[in-house]
Coordinates of C-alpha atoms (C1' of nucleotides) in Angstrom, one line a residue:
Chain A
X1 CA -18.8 -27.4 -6.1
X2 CA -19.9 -26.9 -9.6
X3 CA -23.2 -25.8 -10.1
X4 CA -25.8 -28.2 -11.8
X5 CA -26.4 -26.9 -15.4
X6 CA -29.7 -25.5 -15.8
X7 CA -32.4 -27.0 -18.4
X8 CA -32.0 -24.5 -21.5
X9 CA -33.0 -25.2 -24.9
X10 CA -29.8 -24.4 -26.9
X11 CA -26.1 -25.5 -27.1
X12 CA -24.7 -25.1 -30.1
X13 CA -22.8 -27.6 -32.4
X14 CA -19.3 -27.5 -31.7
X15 CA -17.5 -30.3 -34.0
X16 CA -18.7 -28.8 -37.6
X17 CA -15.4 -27.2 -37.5
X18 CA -13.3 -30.7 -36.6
X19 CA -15.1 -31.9 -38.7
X20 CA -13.7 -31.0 -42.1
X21 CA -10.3 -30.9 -40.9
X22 CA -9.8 -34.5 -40.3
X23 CA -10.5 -34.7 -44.6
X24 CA -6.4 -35.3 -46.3
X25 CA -6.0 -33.6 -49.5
X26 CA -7.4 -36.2 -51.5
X27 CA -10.7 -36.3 -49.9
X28 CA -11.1 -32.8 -49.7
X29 CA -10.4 -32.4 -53.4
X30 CA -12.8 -35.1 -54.0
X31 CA -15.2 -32.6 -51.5
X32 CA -14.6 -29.9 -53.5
X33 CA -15.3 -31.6 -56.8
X34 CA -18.9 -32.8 -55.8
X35 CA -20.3 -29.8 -53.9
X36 CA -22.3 -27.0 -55.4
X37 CA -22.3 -23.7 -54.0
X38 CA -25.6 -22.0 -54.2
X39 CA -27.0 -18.4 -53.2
X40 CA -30.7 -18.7 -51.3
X41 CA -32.7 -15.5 -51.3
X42 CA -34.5 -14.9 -47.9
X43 CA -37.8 -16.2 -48.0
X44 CA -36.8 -19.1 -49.8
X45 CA -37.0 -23.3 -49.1
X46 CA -33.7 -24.6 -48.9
X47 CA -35.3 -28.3 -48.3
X48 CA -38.6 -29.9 -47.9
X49 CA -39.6 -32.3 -44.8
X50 CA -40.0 -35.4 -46.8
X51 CA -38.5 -35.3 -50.0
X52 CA -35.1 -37.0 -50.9
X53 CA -32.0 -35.9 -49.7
X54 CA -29.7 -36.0 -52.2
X55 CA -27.2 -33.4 -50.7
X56 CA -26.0 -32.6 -47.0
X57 CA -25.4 -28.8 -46.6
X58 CA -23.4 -26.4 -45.1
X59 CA -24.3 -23.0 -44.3
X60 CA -21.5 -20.6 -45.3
X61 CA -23.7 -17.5 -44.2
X62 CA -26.8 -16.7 -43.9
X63 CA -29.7 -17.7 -40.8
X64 CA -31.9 -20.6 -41.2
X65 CA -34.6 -22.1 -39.8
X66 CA -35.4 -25.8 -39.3
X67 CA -38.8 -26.8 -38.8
X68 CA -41.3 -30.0 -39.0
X69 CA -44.9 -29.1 -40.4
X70 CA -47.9 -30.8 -40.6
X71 CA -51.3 -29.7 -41.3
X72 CA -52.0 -29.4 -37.7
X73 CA -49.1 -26.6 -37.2
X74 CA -45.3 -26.4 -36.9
X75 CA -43.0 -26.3 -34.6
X76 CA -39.3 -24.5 -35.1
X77 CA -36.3 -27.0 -34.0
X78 CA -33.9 -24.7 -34.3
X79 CA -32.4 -21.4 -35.5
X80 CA -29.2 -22.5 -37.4
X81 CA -26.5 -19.9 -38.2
X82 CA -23.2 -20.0 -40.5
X83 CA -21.1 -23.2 -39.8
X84 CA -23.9 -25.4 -39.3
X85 CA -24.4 -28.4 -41.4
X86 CA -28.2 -29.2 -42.6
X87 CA -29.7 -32.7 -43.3
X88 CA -27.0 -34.8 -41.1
X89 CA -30.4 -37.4 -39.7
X90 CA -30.6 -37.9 -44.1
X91 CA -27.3 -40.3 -43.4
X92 CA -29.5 -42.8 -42.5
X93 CA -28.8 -45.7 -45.0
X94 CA -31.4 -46.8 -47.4
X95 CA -34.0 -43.7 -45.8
X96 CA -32.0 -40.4 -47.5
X97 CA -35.3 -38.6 -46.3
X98 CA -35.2 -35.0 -45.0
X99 CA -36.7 -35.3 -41.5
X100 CA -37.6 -31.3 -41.4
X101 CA -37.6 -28.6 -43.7
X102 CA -35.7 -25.6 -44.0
X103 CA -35.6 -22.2 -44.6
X104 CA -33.7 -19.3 -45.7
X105 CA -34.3 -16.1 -42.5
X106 CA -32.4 -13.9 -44.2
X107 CA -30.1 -14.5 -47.9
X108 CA -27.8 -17.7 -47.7
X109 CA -24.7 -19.3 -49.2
X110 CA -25.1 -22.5 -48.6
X111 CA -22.6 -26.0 -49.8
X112 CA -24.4 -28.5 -51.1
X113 CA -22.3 -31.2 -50.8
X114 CA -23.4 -34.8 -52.2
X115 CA -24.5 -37.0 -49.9
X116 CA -23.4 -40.2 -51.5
X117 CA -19.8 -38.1 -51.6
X118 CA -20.2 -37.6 -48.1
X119 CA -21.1 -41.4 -47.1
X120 CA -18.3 -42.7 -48.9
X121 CA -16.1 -40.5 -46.7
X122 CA -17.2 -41.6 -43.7
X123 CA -16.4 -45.2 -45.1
X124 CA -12.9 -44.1 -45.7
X125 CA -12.0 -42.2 -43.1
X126 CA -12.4 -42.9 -39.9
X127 CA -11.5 -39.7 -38.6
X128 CA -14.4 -37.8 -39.8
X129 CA -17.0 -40.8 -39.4
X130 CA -16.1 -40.3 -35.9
X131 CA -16.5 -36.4 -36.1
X132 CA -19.5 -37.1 -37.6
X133 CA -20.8 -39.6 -34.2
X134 CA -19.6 -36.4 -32.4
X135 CA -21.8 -34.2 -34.2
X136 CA -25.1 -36.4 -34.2
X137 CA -24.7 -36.9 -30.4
X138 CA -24.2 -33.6 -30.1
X139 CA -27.6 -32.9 -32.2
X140 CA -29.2 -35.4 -29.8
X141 CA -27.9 -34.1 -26.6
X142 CA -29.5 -31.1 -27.5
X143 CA -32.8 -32.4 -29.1
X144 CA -33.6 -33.9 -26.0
X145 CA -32.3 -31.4 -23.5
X146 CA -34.7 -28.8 -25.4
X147 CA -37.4 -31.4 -25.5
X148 CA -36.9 -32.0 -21.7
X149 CA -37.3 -27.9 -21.2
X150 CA -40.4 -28.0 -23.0
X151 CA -42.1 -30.0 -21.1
X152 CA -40.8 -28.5 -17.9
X153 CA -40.7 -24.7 -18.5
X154 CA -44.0 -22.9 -18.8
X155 CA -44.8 -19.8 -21.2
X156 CA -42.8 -16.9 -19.6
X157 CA -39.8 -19.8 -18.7
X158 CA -40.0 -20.8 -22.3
X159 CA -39.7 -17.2 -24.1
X160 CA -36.8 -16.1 -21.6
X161 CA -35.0 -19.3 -22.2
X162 CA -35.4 -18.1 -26.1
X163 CA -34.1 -15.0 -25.8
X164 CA -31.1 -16.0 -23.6
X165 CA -30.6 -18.7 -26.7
X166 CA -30.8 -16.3 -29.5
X167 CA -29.2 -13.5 -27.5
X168 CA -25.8 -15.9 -26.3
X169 CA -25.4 -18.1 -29.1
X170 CA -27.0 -16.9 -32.1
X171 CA -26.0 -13.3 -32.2
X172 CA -23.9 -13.2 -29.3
X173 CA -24.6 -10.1 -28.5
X174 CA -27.4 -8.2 -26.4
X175 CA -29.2 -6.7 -28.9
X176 CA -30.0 -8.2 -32.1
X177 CA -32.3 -7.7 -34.5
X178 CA -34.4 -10.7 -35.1
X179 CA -35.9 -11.7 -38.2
X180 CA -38.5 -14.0 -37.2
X181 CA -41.9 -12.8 -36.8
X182 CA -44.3 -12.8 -33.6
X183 CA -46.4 -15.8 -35.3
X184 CA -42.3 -17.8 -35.4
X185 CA -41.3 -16.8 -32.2
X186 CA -44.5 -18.8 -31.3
X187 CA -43.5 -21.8 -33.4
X188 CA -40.8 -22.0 -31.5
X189 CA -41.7 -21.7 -28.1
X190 CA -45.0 -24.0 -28.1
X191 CA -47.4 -20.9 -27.6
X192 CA -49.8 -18.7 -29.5
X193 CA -48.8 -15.6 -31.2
X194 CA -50.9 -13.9 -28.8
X195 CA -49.3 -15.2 -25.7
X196 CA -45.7 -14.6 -27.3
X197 CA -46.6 -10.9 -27.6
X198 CA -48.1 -10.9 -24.0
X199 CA -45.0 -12.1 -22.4
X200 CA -42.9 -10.2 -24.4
X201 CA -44.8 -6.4 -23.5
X202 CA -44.8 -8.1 -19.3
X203 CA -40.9 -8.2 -20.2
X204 CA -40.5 -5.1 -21.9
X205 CA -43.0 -3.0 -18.6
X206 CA -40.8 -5.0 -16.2
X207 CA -37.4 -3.5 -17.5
X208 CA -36.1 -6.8 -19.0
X209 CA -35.7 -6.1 -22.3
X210 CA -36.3 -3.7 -24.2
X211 CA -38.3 -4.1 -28.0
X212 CA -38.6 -1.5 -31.3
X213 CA -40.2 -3.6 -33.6
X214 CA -37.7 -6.3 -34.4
X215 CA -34.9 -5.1 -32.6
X216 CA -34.7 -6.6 -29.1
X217 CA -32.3 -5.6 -26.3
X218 CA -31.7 -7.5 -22.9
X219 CA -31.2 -5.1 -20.1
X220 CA -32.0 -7.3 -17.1
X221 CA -29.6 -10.2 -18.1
X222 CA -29.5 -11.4 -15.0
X223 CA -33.7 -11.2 -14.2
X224 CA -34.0 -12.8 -17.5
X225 CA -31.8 -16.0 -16.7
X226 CA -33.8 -16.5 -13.3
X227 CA -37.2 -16.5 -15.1
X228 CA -35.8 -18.9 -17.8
X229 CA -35.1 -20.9 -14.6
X230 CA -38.0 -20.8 -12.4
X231 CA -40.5 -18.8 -14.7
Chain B
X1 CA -50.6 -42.5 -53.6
X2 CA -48.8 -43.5 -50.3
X3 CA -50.8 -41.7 -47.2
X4 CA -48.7 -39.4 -45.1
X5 CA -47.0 -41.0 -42.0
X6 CA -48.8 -40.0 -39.3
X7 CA -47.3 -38.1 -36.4
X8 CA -46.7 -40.2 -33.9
X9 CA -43.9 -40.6 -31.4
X10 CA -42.6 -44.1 -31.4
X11 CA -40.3 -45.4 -33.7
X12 CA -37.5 -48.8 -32.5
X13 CA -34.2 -48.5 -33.8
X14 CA -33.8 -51.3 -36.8
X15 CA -30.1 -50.9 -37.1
X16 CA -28.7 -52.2 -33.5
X17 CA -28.7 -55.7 -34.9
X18 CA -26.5 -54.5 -38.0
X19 CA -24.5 -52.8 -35.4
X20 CA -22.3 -55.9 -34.3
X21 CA -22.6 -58.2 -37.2
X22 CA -20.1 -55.7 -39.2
X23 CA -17.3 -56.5 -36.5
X24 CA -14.8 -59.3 -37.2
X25 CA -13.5 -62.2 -35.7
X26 CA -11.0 -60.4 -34.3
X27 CA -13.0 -57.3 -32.6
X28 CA -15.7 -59.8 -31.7
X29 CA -13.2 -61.1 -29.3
X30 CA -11.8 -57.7 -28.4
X31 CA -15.8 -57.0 -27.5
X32 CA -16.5 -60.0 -25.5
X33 CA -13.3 -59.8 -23.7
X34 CA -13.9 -55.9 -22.8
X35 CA -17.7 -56.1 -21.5
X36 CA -19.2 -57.4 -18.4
X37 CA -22.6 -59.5 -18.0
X38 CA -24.7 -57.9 -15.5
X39 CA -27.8 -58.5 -13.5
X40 CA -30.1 -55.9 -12.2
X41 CA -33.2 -56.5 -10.1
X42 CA -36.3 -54.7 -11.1
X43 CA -36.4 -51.2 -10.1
X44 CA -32.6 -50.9 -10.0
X45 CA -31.3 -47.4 -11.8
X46 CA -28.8 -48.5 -14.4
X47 CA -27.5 -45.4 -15.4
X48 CA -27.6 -41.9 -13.7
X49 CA -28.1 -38.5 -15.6
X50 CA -24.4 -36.8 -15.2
X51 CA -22.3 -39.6 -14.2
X52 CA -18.9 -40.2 -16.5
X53 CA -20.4 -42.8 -18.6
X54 CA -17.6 -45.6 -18.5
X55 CA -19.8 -47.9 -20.7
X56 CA -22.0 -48.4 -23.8
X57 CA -25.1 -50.8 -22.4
X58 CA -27.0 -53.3 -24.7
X59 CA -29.9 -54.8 -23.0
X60 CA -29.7 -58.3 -23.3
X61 CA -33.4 -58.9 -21.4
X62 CA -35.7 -56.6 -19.8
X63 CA -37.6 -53.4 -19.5
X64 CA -36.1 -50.2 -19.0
X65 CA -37.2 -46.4 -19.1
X66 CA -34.4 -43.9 -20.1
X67 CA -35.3 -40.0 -18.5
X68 CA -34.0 -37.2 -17.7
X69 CA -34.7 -35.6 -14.3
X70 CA -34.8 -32.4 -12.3
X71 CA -35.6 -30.9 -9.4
X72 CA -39.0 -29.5 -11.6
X73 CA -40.1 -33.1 -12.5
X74 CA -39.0 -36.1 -14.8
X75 CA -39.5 -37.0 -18.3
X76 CA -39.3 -40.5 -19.9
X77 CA -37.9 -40.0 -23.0
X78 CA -38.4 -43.8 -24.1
X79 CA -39.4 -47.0 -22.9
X80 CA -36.5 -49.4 -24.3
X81 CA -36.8 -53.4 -24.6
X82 CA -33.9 -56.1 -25.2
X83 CA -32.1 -55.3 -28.0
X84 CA -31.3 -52.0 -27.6
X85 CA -28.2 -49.6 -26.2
X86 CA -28.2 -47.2 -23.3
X87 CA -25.7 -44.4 -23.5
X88 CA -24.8 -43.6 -27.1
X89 CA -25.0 -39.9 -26.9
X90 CA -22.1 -40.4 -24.2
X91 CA -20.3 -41.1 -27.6
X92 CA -19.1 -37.7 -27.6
X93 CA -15.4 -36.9 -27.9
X94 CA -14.1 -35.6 -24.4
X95 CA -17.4 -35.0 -23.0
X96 CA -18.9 -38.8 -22.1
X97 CA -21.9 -38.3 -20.1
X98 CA -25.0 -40.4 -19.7
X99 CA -27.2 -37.4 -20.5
X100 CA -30.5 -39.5 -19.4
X101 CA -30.9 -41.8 -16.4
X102 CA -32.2 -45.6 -16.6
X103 CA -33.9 -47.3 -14.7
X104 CA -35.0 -50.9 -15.1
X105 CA -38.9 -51.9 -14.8
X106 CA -38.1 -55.7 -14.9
X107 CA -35.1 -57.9 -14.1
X108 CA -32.5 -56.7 -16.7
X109 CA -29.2 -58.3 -18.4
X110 CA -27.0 -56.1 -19.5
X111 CA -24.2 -56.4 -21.4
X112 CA -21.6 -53.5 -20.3
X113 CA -19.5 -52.8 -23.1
X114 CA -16.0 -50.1 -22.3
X115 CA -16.7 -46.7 -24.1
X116 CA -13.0 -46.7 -25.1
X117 CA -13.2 -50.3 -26.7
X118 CA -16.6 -49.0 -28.2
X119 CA -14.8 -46.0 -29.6
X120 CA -12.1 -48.0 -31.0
X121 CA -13.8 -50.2 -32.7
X122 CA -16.1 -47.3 -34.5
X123 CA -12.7 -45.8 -35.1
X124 CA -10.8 -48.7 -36.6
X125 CA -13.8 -50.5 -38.6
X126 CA -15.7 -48.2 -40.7
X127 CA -18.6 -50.5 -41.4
X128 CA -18.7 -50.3 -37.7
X129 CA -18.8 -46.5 -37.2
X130 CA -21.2 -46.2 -40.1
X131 CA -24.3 -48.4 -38.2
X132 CA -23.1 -46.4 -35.3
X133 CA -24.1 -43.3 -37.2
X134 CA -27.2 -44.8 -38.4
X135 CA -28.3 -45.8 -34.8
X136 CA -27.8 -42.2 -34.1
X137 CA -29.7 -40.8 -37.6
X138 CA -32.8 -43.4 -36.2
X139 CA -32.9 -42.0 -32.1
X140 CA -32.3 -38.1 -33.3
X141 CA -35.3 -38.9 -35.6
X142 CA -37.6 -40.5 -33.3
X143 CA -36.6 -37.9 -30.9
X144 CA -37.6 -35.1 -33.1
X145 CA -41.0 -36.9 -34.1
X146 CA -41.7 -37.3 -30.7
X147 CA -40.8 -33.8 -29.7
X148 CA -43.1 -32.5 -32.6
X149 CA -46.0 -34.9 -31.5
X150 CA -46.1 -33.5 -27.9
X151 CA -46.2 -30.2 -29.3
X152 CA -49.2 -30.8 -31.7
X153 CA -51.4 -33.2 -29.8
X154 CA -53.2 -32.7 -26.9
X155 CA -54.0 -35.0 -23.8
X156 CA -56.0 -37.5 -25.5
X157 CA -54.1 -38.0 -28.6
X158 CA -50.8 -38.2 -26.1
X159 CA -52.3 -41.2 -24.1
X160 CA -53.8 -42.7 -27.8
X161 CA -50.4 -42.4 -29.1
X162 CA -48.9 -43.8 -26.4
X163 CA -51.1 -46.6 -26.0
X164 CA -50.6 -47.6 -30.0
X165 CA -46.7 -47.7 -29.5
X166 CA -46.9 -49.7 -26.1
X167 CA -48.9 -51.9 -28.0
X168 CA -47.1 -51.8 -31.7
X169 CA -43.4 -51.7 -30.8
X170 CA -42.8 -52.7 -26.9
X171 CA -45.2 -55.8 -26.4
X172 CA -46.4 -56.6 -30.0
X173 CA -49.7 -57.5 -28.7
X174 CA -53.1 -56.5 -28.3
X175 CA -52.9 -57.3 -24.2
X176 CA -50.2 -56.8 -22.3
X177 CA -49.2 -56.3 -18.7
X178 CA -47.6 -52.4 -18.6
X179 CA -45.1 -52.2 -15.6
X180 CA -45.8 -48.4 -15.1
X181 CA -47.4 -46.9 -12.7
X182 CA -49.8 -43.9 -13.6
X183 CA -47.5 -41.7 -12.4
X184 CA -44.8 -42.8 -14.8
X185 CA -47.7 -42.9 -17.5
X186 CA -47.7 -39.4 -16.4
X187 CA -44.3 -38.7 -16.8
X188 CA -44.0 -40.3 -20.4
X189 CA -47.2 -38.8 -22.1
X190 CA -46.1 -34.9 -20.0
X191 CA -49.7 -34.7 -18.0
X192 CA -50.3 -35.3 -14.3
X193 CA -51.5 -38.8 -13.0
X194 CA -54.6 -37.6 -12.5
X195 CA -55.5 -36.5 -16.0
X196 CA -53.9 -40.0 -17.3
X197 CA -56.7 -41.4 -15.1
X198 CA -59.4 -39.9 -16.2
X199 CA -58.4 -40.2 -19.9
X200 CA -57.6 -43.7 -19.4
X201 CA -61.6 -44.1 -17.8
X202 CA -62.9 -42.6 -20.5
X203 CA -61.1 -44.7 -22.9
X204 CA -62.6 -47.5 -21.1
X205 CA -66.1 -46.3 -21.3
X206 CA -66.3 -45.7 -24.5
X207 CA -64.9 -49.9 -25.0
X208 CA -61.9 -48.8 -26.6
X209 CA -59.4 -50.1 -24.4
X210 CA -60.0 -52.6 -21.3
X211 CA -57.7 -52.2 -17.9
X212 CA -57.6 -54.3 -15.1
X213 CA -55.0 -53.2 -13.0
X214 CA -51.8 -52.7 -15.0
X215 CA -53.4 -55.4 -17.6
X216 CA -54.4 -53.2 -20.4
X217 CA -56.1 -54.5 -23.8
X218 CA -56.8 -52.6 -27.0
X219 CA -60.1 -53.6 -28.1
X220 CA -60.5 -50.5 -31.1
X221 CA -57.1 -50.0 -32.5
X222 CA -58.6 -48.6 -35.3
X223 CA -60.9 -45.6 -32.9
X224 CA -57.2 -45.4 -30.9
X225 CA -55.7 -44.5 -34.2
X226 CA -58.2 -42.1 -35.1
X227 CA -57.7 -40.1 -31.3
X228 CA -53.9 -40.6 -31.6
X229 CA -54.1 -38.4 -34.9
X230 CA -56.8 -36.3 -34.5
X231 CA -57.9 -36.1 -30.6
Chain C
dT1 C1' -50.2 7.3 -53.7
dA2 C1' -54.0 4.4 -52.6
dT3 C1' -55.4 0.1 -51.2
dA4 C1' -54.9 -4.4 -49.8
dA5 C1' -52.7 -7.8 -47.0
dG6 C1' -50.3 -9.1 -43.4
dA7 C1' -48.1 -8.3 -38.7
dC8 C1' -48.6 -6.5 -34.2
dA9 C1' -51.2 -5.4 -30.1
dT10 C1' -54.8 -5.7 -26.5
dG11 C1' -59.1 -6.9 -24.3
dA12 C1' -62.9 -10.4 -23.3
dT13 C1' -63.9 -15.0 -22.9
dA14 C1' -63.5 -20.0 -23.0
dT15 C1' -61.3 -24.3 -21.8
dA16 C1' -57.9 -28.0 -21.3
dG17 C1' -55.6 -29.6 -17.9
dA18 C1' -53.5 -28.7 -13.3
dT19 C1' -54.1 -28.4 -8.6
dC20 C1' -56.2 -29.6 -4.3
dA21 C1' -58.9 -32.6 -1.4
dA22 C1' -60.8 -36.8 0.1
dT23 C1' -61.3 -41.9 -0.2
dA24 C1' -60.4 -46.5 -1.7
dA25 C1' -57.5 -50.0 -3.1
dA26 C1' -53.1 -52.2 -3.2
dT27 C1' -48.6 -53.1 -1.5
dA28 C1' -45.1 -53.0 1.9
dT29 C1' -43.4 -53.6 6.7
dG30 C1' -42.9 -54.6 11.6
Chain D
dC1 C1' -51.8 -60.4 10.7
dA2 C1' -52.2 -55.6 11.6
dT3 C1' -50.8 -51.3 10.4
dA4 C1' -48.4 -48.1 7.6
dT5 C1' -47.4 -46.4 3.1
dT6 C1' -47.8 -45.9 -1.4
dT7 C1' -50.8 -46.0 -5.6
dA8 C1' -55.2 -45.4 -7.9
dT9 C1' -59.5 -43.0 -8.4
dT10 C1' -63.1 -39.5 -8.4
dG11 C1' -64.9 -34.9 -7.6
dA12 C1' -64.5 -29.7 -7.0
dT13 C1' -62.0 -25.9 -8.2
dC14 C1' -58.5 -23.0 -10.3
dT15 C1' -55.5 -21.1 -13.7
dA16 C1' -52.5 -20.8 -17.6
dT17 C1' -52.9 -20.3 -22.1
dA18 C1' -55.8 -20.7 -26.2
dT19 C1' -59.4 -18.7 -28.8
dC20 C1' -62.0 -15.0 -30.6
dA21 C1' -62.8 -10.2 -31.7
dT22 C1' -61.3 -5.8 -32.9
dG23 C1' -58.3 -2.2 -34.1
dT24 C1' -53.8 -0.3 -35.4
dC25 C1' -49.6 -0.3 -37.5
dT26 C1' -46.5 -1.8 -41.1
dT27 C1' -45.3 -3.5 -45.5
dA28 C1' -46.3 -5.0 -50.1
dT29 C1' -48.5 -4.0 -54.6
dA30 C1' -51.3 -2.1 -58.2

DNA sequence: TATAAGACATGATATAGATCAATAAATATG
DNA sequence: CATATTTATTGATCTATATCATGTCTTATA
């Protein structure tokens, strides 16, 4: 008997790729005529919780973060890398707002790809309006499932549950080198800077992982999955 | 200039009545003659967290909490009256699973419509498929606002918040009669009973809200406001 | 290269909210 | 109707994590 999936914070979008492919010629000329391809430094906005949408875009390379802010604090959504579309919740008709911002972790190529372009083909072809449905409820499955951890997992669950994230299907490897800072790891997990670096130097005496700086290596994968569980 | 929207973690989808008016004649009969009527007495679950989700539900009458539960705890993710679907995130190509339970807090009618007639109408009628997608833009939106409010507000603002959009968007009224116990107050603002108690009592003291059992009636929305925002 | 500014780290302390314990009230059940 | 069970409430205590303080290390900048 299968084993009941655990409460972890990331799954990845896996119809961006269908996506596009369900476009005939036509349409994807019609893409390709009404998308701008722009370079983002690292460092740099790419949008701004609030403002108007006026483009849905795709990240040919490059590491993002998407975040909502408010004068009270932020709190990291997600860590987004190539082949990830940005802005999808903008869709919604007659409210082309960005719900989050975004920003560029390291230099991006991104597509920006007009949105009234991208509406009219989800009126046209069904196909891709229905790859579309696939990715928003995959957006949503994960929202909530992350959501759900939250408020289940406490600190040291929380940052494993990161690490396994960033580790398995950010940079799919077991060492990385990450380019958020201590202060981000902590928008992301819910915590304090403080705490983040805590946990993280408990990890790094109990053998877990280990840390130089920015580079961070999981030697305990097994350990690490366990406290992501019950931590 | 407009004020910021405040933070807060309650916002009812507008576009489920669009949803259906786009169908025609024709797939309006196709609907009717693919969905069942059906009755459940208060307290009955609807739908359970990983079960193949063979059906799209639009609540007809009734109350009912969708959650998502483990062996750690529970979460209500929202408090849903008539009007509304159950299940949409089950959308998902090859992969349709309620990915939240529901249960109902009052005598419920539901109309359950077949995923695959659902599917084939957002595949066939692109007017169709296009509400779909902006029922989904509206619940990963209030998803995300919600997440982000847990993560900035503490206990009292939760149980403020919570309060206002009981009040606001569930009853429409002032007074109303809440069909949760604490412990499901609990479960939907993330503390334990016992601190939704004692907030509660305090919020009573201080003659901003009155309770008398599971009667509760806002009597300074305007000092709720303020804690929802900045307690 | 010096100096400033930010990031990282660690210890001491404070506190919000959980946990535990003990009734009381309400609801269910034989 | 009496008894059992669940739910609501209140108080005492504990603890996870935030906050505050201080110092070092790293990176930007003049």
């Amino acid at each position: 008997m299968k084993r009941e999936e655990s409460t972890n914070s990331c799954t990845l979008n896996t119809a961006v790729e269908n996506c596009f492919q369900t476009l005939t010629d036509d349409e994807m000329l019609l893409l390709e005529n009404n998308l701008v391809v722009v370079n983002y430094k690292k460092g740099e906005i790419l949008c701004k919780q609030g403002t108007l949408a006026s483009h849905i875009m795709y990240i040919c390379n490059g590491l993002v973060k998407i975040y909502m802010e408010s004068e009270a604090g932020s709190l990291i959504l997600k860590v987004l890398p190539a082949g990830n579309l940005i802005g999808l919740s903008a869709l919604l008709d007659n409210n082309n707002i960005f719900r989050y911002s975004a920003y560029a972790y390291q230099d991006c190529k991104l597509r920006l790809i007009d949105i009234r372009v991208f509406k009219q083909l989800i009126r046209q072809n069904n196909s891709f309006a229905n790859q579309v449905i696939n990715l928003l409820c995959e957006n949503q499955i994960q929202t909530q499932t992350r959501f759900f951890a939250f408020t289940q997992k406490q600190s040291f669950g929380r940052i494993a549950d990161t690490l396994m994230c960033l580790s398995n299907n950010i940079f799919k490897m077991d060492e990385f080198e990450l380019p958020l800072s201590r202060k981000e790891l902590a928008e992301l997990t819910g915590l304090t800077p403080e705490s983040v670096i805590r946990i993280l130097s408990k990890f790094k005496n109990d053998r877990v992982i280990e840390i130089d700086g920015k580079v961070f290596k999981i030697i305990n994968k097994k350990k690490l999955q366990q406290i992501s569980e019950y931590g």
